[in-house]
mmCIF file of C-alpha atoms in Angstrom:
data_model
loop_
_atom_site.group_PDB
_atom_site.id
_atom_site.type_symbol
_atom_site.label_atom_id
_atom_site.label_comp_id
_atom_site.label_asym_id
_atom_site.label_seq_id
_atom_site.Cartn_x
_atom_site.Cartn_y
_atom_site.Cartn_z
ATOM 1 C CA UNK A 1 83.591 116.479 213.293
ATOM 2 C CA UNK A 2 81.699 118.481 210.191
ATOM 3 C CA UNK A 3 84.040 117.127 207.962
ATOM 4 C CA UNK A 4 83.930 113.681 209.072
ATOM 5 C CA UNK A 5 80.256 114.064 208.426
ATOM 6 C CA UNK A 6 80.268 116.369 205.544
ATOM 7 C CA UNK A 7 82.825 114.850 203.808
ATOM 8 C CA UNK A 8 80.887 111.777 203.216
ATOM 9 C CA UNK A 9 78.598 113.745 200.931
ATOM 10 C CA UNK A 10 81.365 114.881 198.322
ATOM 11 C CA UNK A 11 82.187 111.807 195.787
ATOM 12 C CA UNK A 12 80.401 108.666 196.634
ATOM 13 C CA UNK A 13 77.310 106.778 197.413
ATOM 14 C CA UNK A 14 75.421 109.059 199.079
ATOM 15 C CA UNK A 15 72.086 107.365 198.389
ATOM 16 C CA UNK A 16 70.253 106.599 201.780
ATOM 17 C CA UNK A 17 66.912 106.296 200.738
ATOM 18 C CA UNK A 18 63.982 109.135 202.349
ATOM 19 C CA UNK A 19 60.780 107.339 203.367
ATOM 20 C CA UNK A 20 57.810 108.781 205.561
ATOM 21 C CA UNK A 21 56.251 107.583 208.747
ATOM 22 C CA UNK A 22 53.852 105.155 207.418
ATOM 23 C CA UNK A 23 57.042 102.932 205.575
ATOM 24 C CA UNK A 24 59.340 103.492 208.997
ATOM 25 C CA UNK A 25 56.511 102.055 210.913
ATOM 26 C CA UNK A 26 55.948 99.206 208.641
ATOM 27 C CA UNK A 27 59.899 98.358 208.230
ATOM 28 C CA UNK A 28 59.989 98.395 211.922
ATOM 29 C CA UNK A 29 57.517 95.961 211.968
ATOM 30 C CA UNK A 30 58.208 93.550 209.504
ATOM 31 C CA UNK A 31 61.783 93.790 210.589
ATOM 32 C CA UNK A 32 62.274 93.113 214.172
ATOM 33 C CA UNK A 33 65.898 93.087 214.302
ATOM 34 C CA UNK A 34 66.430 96.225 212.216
ATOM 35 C CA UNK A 35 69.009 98.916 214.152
ATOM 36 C CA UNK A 36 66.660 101.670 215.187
ATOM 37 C CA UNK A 37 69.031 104.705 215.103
ATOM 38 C CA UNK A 38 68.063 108.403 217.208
ATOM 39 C CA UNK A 39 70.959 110.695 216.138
ATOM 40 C CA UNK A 40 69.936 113.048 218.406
ATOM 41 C CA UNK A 41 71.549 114.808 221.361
ATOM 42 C CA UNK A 42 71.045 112.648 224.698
ATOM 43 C CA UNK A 43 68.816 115.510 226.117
ATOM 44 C CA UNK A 44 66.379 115.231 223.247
ATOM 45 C CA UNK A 45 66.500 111.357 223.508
ATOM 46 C CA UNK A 46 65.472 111.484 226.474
ATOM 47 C CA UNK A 47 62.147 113.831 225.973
ATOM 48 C CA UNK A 48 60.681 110.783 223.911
ATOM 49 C CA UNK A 49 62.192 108.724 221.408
ATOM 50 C CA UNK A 50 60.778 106.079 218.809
ATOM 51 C CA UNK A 51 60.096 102.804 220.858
ATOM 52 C CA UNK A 52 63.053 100.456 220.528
ATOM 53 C CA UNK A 53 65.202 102.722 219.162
ATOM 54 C CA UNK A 54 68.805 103.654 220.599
ATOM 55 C CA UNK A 55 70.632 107.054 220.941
ATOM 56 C CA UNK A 56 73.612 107.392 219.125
ATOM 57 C CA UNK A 57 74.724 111.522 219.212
ATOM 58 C CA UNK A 58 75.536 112.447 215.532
ATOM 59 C CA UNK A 59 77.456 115.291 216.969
ATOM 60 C CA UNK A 60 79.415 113.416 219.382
ATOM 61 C CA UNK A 61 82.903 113.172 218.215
ATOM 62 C CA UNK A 62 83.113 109.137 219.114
ATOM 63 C CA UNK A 63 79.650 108.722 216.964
ATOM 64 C CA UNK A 64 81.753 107.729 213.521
ATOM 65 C CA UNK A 65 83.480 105.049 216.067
ATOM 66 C CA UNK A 66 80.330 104.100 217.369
ATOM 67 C CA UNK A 67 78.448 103.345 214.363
ATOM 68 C CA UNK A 68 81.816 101.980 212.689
ATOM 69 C CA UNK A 69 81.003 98.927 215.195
ATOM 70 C CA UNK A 70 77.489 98.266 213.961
ATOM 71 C CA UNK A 71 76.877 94.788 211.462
ATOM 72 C CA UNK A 72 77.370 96.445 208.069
ATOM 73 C CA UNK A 73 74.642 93.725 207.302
ATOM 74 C CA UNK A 74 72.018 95.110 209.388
ATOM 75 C CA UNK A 75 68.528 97.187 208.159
ATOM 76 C CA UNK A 76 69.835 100.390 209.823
ATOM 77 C CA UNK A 77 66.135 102.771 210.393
ATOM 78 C CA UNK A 78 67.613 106.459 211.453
ATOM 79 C CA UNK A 79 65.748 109.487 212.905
ATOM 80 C CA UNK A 80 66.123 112.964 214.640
ATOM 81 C CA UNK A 81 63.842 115.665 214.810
ATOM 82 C CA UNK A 82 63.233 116.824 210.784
ATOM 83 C CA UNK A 83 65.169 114.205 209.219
ATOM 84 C CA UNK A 84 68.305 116.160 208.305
ATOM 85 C CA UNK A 85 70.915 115.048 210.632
ATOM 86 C CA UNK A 86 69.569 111.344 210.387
ATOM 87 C CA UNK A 87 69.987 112.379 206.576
ATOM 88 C CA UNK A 88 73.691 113.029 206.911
ATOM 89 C CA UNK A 89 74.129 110.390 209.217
ATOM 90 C CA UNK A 90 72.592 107.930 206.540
ATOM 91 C CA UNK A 91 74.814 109.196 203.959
ATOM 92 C CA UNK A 92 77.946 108.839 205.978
ATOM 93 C CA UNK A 93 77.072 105.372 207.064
ATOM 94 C CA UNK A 94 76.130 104.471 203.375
ATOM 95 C CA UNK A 95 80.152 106.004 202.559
ATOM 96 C CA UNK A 96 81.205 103.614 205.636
ATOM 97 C CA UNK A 97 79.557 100.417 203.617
ATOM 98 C CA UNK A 98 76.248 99.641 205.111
ATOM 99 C CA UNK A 99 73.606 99.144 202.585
ATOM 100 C CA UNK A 100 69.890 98.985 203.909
ATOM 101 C CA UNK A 101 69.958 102.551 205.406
ATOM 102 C CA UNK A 102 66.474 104.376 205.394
ATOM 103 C CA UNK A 103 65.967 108.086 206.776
ATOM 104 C CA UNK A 104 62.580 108.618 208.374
ATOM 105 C CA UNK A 105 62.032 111.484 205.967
ATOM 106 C CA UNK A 106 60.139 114.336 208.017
ATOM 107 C CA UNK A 107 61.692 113.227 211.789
ATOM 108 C CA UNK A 108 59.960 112.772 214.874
ATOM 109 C CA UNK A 109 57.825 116.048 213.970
ATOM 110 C CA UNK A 110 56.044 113.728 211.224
ATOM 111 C CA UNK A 111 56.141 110.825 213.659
ATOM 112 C CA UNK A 112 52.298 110.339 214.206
ATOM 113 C CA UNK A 113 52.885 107.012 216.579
ATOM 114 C CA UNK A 114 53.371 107.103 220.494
ATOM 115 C CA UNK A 115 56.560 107.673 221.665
ATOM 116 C CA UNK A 116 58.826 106.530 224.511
ATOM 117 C CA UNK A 117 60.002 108.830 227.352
#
């Protein structure tokens, strides 16, 4: 599983572009149909979660599968809890060929909106 993940980092495009809350917020908004990602475990999902968005574990062995059947065309928003895994996740999906991927930066601990639960 690490080196499905990992791997994506060595020798490619690994350029998933960081933004903070305020630009999440506002490409959520202006983009309606945009593939709100929580790469978080189900368990932290469910203790709140960004509205609209859906869980998809980065460290469940299917999740390369699972996002391998996403529109390579969509906006593609990803979060976690600091922005790291949602990081890695970004890179590998940038490595699988999307191309509008945007990490929310600081995570749900810079998230200053209500959540879901």
């Amino acid at each position: 599983m690490f080196n499905d993940i990992f791997s994506a980092l060595r020798g490619g495009k690994t350029s998933v572009a960081n933004i903070g809350s305020e630009e999440f917020a506002q490409l959520m908004e202006e983009h309606p149909d945009a593939v709100i990602l929580d790469v978080r475990t189900a368990g932290e999902f469910q203790m709140g979660h960004i509205p609209g968005s859906r869980n998809l574990d980065m460290m469940d062995p299917r999740f390369r599968d699972a996002i391998g059947e996403l529109s390579r065309e969509s906006k593609v928003l990803l979060y976690c809890r600091s922005g790291n895994r949602s990081y890695h996740a970004g890179n590998m999906m940038k490595q699988m060929g999307f191309e509008d991927v945007y990490n929310l930066a600081s995570g749900l601990l810079g998230w200053q909106k209500p959540l879901d639960r």
